[in-house]
Amino acid sequence: MKSYQIALVDDHVLVRNGLAGILNKIGYQILFECSNGLELIENLKCSEPPDLIMMDINMPQMGGYETTLWLRKNYPLLNVLALSMYDSEEAIIKMIRHGAKGYILKDIGTYELKQAIDAVIQKGFHYTELVTGRLIHSISHHEDDGVQTLSPKQQEFLKLVCTEMTYKEIAMEMHLSPRTVDGYREDLFEKLNVKSRVGLVLFAIKQGIVQLN
């Protein structure tokens, strides 16, 4: 069986060293390590591409968001798995929109870590409990989830959900009451069988309602 090659991008040396040790023990090969996006770019110029890049978010000089977006534009076939302390929807959505194929937290267990890495490399995604099994299946098989049945207002709402606006700001933008916007959100949760704002974003991206930029 092939030993997958992984690049680590994290500005904390102890975290990188610890993670590298764990990954080596469970059968992966560390191709190289970097402390920020600029170092990653330099390494990619003189190295074969890894099977997966594990990307921290908060780094000096060139952080995870900017680096992931750069990779999507310049190395679109590279798999990025975000590894972060931040569990906010805003951070997850931003990394996914910038091109990350998965998002895990730094307190993840070894078994879950291996599951996430293998899923991203082999299937092209890993989103754990953030979305339902139905949406994951839909993303992987490119099924039609019935976007045609969404009203123009629902599609407008989905586009705004994919921004960094709060729900209150979305309500102001759409000239609706916060209660009405809450109703849109709950109706779409039920209609699309998703659990969170992240699930709505993934649906919107998959259906082409919004374009990655």
mmCIF file of C-alpha atoms in Angstrom:
data_model
loop_
_atom_site.group_PDB
_atom_site.id
_atom_site.type_symbol
_atom_site.label_atom_id
_atom_site.label_comp_id
_atom_site.label_asym_id
_atom_site.label_seq_id
_atom_site.Cartn_x
_atom_site.Cartn_y
_atom_site.Cartn_z
ATOM 1 C CA MET A 1 0.000 0.000 0.000
ATOM 2 C CA LYS A 2 1.237 3.481 -0.873
ATOM 3 C CA SER A 3 2.396 5.674 2.003
ATOM 4 C CA TYR A 4 0.713 9.032 1.489
ATOM 5 C CA GLN A 5 2.996 12.057 1.562
ATOM 6 C CA ILE A 6 1.915 14.977 3.706
ATOM 7 C CA ALA A 7 3.120 18.569 4.071
ATOM 8 C CA LEU A 8 2.614 20.314 7.425
ATOM 9 C CA VAL A 9 2.035 24.066 7.582
ATOM 10 C CA ASP A 10 1.932 25.399 11.140
ATOM 11 C CA ASP A 11 3.950 28.131 12.825
ATOM 12 C CA HIS A 12 4.240 26.241 16.127
ATOM 13 C CA VAL A 13 7.312 24.019 15.918
ATOM 14 C CA LEU A 14 6.283 21.804 18.830
ATOM 15 C CA VAL A 15 2.864 21.228 17.296
ATOM 16 C CA ARG A 16 4.441 20.343 13.948
ATOM 17 C CA ASN A 17 6.947 17.999 15.530
ATOM 18 C CA GLY A 18 4.296 16.260 17.580
ATOM 19 C CA LEU A 19 1.978 15.915 14.610
ATOM 20 C CA ALA A 20 4.792 14.653 12.390
ATOM 21 C CA GLY A 21 5.612 11.987 14.947
ATOM 22 C CA ILE A 22 2.002 10.831 15.131
ATOM 23 C CA LEU A 23 1.616 10.755 11.350
ATOM 24 C CA ASN A 24 4.799 8.743 10.914
ATOM 25 C CA LYS A 25 3.582 6.208 13.477
ATOM 26 C CA ILE A 26 0.278 5.682 11.652
ATOM 27 C CA GLY A 27 1.867 5.164 8.256
ATOM 28 C CA TYR A 28 2.226 8.552 6.555
ATOM 29 C CA GLN A 29 5.374 10.177 5.200
ATOM 30 C CA ILE A 30 6.130 13.825 6.003
ATOM 31 C CA LEU A 31 7.346 15.383 2.763
ATOM 32 C CA PHE A 32 8.237 18.734 4.330
ATOM 33 C CA GLU A 33 7.248 21.158 7.097
ATOM 34 C CA CYS A 34 6.620 24.914 6.905
ATOM 35 C CA SER A 35 5.813 27.677 9.361
ATOM 36 C CA ASN A 36 3.672 29.765 6.986
ATOM 37 C CA GLY A 37 2.323 30.011 3.461
ATOM 38 C CA LEU A 38 5.386 31.706 2.012
ATOM 39 C CA GLU A 39 7.593 28.805 3.101
ATOM 40 C CA LEU A 40 5.076 26.370 1.614
ATOM 41 C CA ILE A 41 5.200 28.119 -1.763
ATOM 42 C CA GLU A 42 9.001 27.942 -1.772
ATOM 43 C CA ASN A 43 8.944 24.242 -0.909
ATOM 44 C CA LEU A 44 6.432 23.487 -3.661
ATOM 45 C CA LYS A 45 8.779 25.045 -6.213
ATOM 46 C CA CYS A 46 11.508 22.487 -5.498
ATOM 47 C CA SER A 47 9.561 19.434 -4.420
ATOM 48 C CA GLU A 48 7.029 17.017 -5.819
ATOM 49 C CA PRO A 49 3.513 17.904 -4.647
ATOM 50 C CA PRO A 50 2.279 16.108 -1.519
ATOM 51 C CA ASP A 51 -0.880 14.032 -1.407
ATOM 52 C CA LEU A 52 -2.244 16.364 1.255
ATOM 53 C CA ILE A 53 -1.371 19.627 2.974
ATOM 54 C CA MET A 54 -2.382 20.039 6.602
ATOM 55 C CA MET A 55 -2.959 23.765 7.027
ATOM 56 C CA ASP A 56 -3.126 25.859 10.182
ATOM 57 C CA ILE A 57 -5.135 29.089 9.944
ATOM 58 C CA ASN A 58 -3.438 31.657 12.159
ATOM 59 C CA MET A 59 0.168 32.048 10.948
ATOM 60 C CA PRO A 60 2.475 35.044 10.453
ATOM 61 C CA GLN A 61 3.332 36.547 7.046
ATOM 62 C CA MET A 62 0.906 34.360 5.070
ATOM 63 C CA GLY A 63 -1.880 32.633 6.973
ATOM 64 C CA GLY A 64 -4.112 29.694 6.219
ATOM 65 C CA TYR A 65 -6.924 31.534 4.463
ATOM 66 C CA GLU A 66 -4.638 33.339 2.044
ATOM 67 C CA THR A 67 -2.453 30.285 1.459
ATOM 68 C CA THR A 68 -5.389 27.969 0.794
ATOM 69 C CA LEU A 69 -6.846 30.431 -1.705
ATOM 70 C CA TRP A 70 -3.448 30.733 -3.422
ATOM 71 C CA LEU A 71 -3.197 26.947 -3.641
ATOM 72 C CA ARG A 72 -6.675 26.637 -5.161
ATOM 73 C CA LYS A 73 -5.686 29.080 -7.908
ATOM 74 C CA ASN A 74 -2.176 27.748 -8.541
ATOM 75 C CA TYR A 75 -2.332 24.076 -7.495
ATOM 76 C CA PRO A 76 -6.039 23.224 -7.828
ATOM 77 C CA LEU A 77 -5.471 19.469 -7.530
ATOM 78 C CA LEU A 78 -3.728 19.706 -4.158
ATOM 79 C CA ASN A 79 -5.789 18.566 -1.183
ATOM 80 C CA VAL A 80 -5.891 20.926 1.809
ATOM 81 C CA LEU A 81 -7.073 19.746 5.213
ATOM 82 C CA ALA A 82 -7.495 22.596 7.691
ATOM 83 C CA LEU A 83 -6.221 21.846 11.193
ATOM 84 C CA SER A 84 -7.124 24.575 13.643
ATOM 85 C CA MET A 85 -8.052 25.530 17.191
ATOM 86 C CA TYR A 86 -10.996 27.557 15.876
ATOM 87 C CA ASP A 87 -14.355 25.800 15.737
ATOM 88 C CA SER A 88 -16.423 28.806 14.658
ATOM 89 C CA GLU A 89 -18.707 28.532 11.645
ATOM 90 C CA GLU A 90 -17.076 31.651 10.202
ATOM 91 C CA ALA A 91 -13.622 30.041 10.171
ATOM 92 C CA ILE A 92 -14.912 26.777 8.733
ATOM 93 C CA ILE A 93 -16.947 28.475 6.012
ATOM 94 C CA LYS A 94 -14.069 30.744 5.015
ATOM 95 C CA MET A 95 -11.614 27.850 4.713
ATOM 96 C CA ILE A 96 -14.073 25.785 2.674
ATOM 97 C CA ARG A 97 -14.799 28.713 0.369
ATOM 98 C CA HIS A 98 -11.080 29.249 -0.092
ATOM 99 C CA GLY A 99 -10.639 25.636 -1.145
ATOM 100 C CA ALA A 100 -10.086 23.403 1.913
ATOM 101 C CA LYS A 101 -11.432 19.866 1.460
ATOM 102 C CA GLY A 102 -11.902 19.291 5.158
ATOM 103 C CA TYR A 103 -11.680 20.945 8.566
ATOM 104 C CA ILE A 104 -10.602 19.321 11.823
ATOM 105 C CA LEU A 105 -9.660 20.607 15.270
ATOM 106 C CA LYS A 106 -6.264 20.227 16.906
ATOM 107 C CA ASP A 107 -7.679 18.216 19.792
ATOM 108 C CA ILE A 108 -8.791 15.445 17.417
ATOM 109 C CA GLY A 109 -7.889 11.847 18.289
ATOM 110 C CA THR A 110 -5.446 9.744 16.266
ATOM 111 C CA TYR A 111 -8.172 7.524 14.808
ATOM 112 C CA GLU A 112 -10.259 10.498 13.695
ATOM 113 C CA LEU A 113 -7.148 12.175 12.283
ATOM 114 C CA LYS A 114 -6.393 9.155 10.102
ATOM 115 C CA GLN A 115 -10.021 8.992 8.984
ATOM 116 C CA ALA A 116 -9.945 12.651 7.970
ATOM 117 C CA ILE A 117 -6.687 12.380 6.014
ATOM 118 C CA ASP A 118 -7.747 9.238 4.151
ATOM 119 C CA ALA A 119 -11.183 10.686 3.383
ATOM 120 C CA VAL A 120 -9.753 13.866 1.855
ATOM 121 C CA ILE A 121 -7.195 11.980 -0.243
ATOM 122 C CA GLN A 122 -9.480 9.176 -1.365
ATOM 123 C CA LYS A 123 -12.896 10.864 -1.542
ATOM 124 C CA GLY A 124 -12.058 14.536 -1.882
ATOM 125 C CA PHE A 125 -13.810 15.753 1.281
ATOM 126 C CA HIS A 126 -14.153 15.376 5.039
ATOM 127 C CA TYR A 127 -16.638 17.410 7.078
ATOM 128 C CA THR A 128 -17.394 15.199 10.110
ATOM 129 C CA GLU A 129 -20.606 16.118 11.934
ATOM 130 C CA LEU A 130 -20.862 19.531 10.280
ATOM 131 C CA VAL A 131 -23.131 18.168 7.580
ATOM 132 C CA THR A 132 -25.457 15.212 7.301
ATOM 133 C CA GLY A 133 -24.628 11.991 5.541
ATOM 134 C CA ARG A 134 -27.145 12.858 2.854
ATOM 135 C CA LEU A 135 -25.346 16.067 1.902
ATOM 136 C CA ILE A 136 -21.946 14.357 1.913
ATOM 137 C CA HIS A 137 -23.355 11.688 -0.402
ATOM 138 C CA SER A 138 -24.784 14.385 -2.625
ATOM 139 C CA ILE A 139 -21.476 16.246 -2.836
ATOM 140 C CA SER A 140 -19.530 13.108 -3.721
ATOM 141 C CA HIS A 141 -21.999 11.901 -6.343
ATOM 142 C CA HIS A 142 -22.955 15.306 -7.799
ATOM 143 C CA GLU A 143 -26.650 14.625 -7.406
ATOM 144 C CA ASP A 144 -29.356 17.203 -8.047
ATOM 145 C CA ASP A 145 -30.664 18.305 -4.648
ATOM 146 C CA GLY A 146 -33.574 20.238 -6.114
ATOM 147 C CA VAL A 147 -32.150 23.734 -6.324
ATOM 148 C CA GLN A 148 -34.842 24.459 -8.894
ATOM 149 C CA THR A 149 -37.424 24.254 -6.119
ATOM 150 C CA LEU A 150 -35.832 27.078 -4.143
ATOM 151 C CA SER A 151 -37.481 30.467 -4.392
ATOM 152 C CA PRO A 152 -35.465 33.491 -5.579
ATOM 153 C CA LYS A 153 -35.509 34.808 -2.015
ATOM 154 C CA GLN A 154 -34.164 31.511 -0.679
ATOM 155 C CA GLN A 155 -31.386 31.550 -3.255
ATOM 156 C CA GLU A 156 -30.549 35.158 -2.374
ATOM 157 C CA PHE A 157 -30.467 34.149 1.293
ATOM 158 C CA LEU A 158 -28.101 31.257 0.500
ATOM 159 C CA LYS A 159 -25.740 33.586 -1.343
ATOM 160 C CA LEU A 160 -25.594 35.909 1.655
ATOM 161 C CA VAL A 161 -25.126 32.980 4.051
ATOM 162 C CA CYS A 162 -21.883 32.268 2.182
ATOM 163 C CA THR A 163 -20.511 35.674 3.112
ATOM 164 C CA GLU A 164 -19.165 36.760 6.489
ATOM 165 C CA MET A 165 -22.397 38.613 7.306
ATOM 166 C CA THR A 166 -24.239 37.778 10.506
ATOM 167 C CA TYR A 167 -27.877 36.690 10.227
ATOM 168 C CA LYS A 168 -28.903 40.132 11.506
ATOM 169 C CA GLU A 169 -26.869 41.801 8.755
ATOM 170 C CA ILE A 170 -28.390 39.436 6.188
ATOM 171 C CA ALA A 171 -31.854 40.492 7.336
ATOM 172 C CA MET A 172 -30.918 44.157 6.853
ATOM 173 C CA GLU A 173 -29.457 43.467 3.415
ATOM 174 C CA MET A 174 -32.614 41.638 2.316
ATOM 175 C CA HIS A 175 -34.900 44.271 3.930
ATOM 176 C CA LEU A 176 -36.502 41.586 6.047
ATOM 177 C CA SER A 177 -37.043 41.134 9.754
ATOM 178 C CA PRO A 178 -34.597 38.928 11.672
ATOM 179 C CA ARG A 179 -37.520 36.597 12.445
ATOM 180 C CA THR A 180 -38.238 36.146 8.731
ATOM 181 C CA VAL A 181 -34.586 35.362 8.041
ATOM 182 C CA ASP A 182 -34.608 32.867 10.912
ATOM 183 C CA GLY A 183 -37.579 31.253 9.195
ATOM 184 C CA TYR A 184 -35.669 31.006 5.904
ATOM 185 C CA ARG A 185 -32.784 29.368 7.725
ATOM 186 C CA GLU A 186 -34.925 26.801 9.539
ATOM 187 C CA ASP A 187 -36.926 26.002 6.399
ATOM 188 C CA LEU A 188 -33.710 25.374 4.448
ATOM 189 C CA PHE A 189 -32.259 23.261 7.254
ATOM 190 C CA GLU A 190 -35.300 21.013 6.963
ATOM 191 C CA LYS A 191 -35.594 21.107 3.167
ATOM 192 C CA LEU A 192 -31.920 20.388 2.510
ATOM 193 C CA ASN A 193 -31.488 18.094 5.516
ATOM 194 C CA VAL A 194 -28.508 19.994 6.900
ATOM 195 C CA LYS A 195 -27.696 20.957 10.479
ATOM 196 C CA SER A 196 -25.721 24.168 10.294
ATOM 197 C CA ARG A 197 -24.707 27.242 8.336
ATOM 198 C CA VAL A 198 -21.724 25.254 7.096
ATOM 199 C CA GLY A 199 -24.128 22.741 5.573
ATOM 200 C CA LEU A 200 -25.971 25.536 3.762
ATOM 201 C CA VAL A 201 -22.687 26.879 2.395
ATOM 202 C CA LEU A 202 -21.627 23.470 1.127
ATOM 203 C CA PHE A 203 -24.970 23.034 -0.613
ATOM 204 C CA ALA A 204 -24.715 26.478 -2.225
ATOM 205 C CA ILE A 205 -21.173 25.801 -3.460
ATOM 206 C CA LYS A 206 -22.025 22.352 -4.768
ATOM 207 C CA GLN A 207 -25.089 23.623 -6.633
ATOM 208 C CA GLY A 208 -23.268 26.598 -8.149
ATOM 209 C CA ILE A 209 -25.446 29.118 -6.333
ATOM 210 C CA VAL A 210 -22.213 30.811 -5.315
ATOM 211 C CA GLN A 211 -18.825 30.593 -6.993
ATOM 212 C CA LEU A 212 -15.601 30.044 -5.114
ATOM 213 C CA ASN A 213 -13.366 33.062 -5.320
#
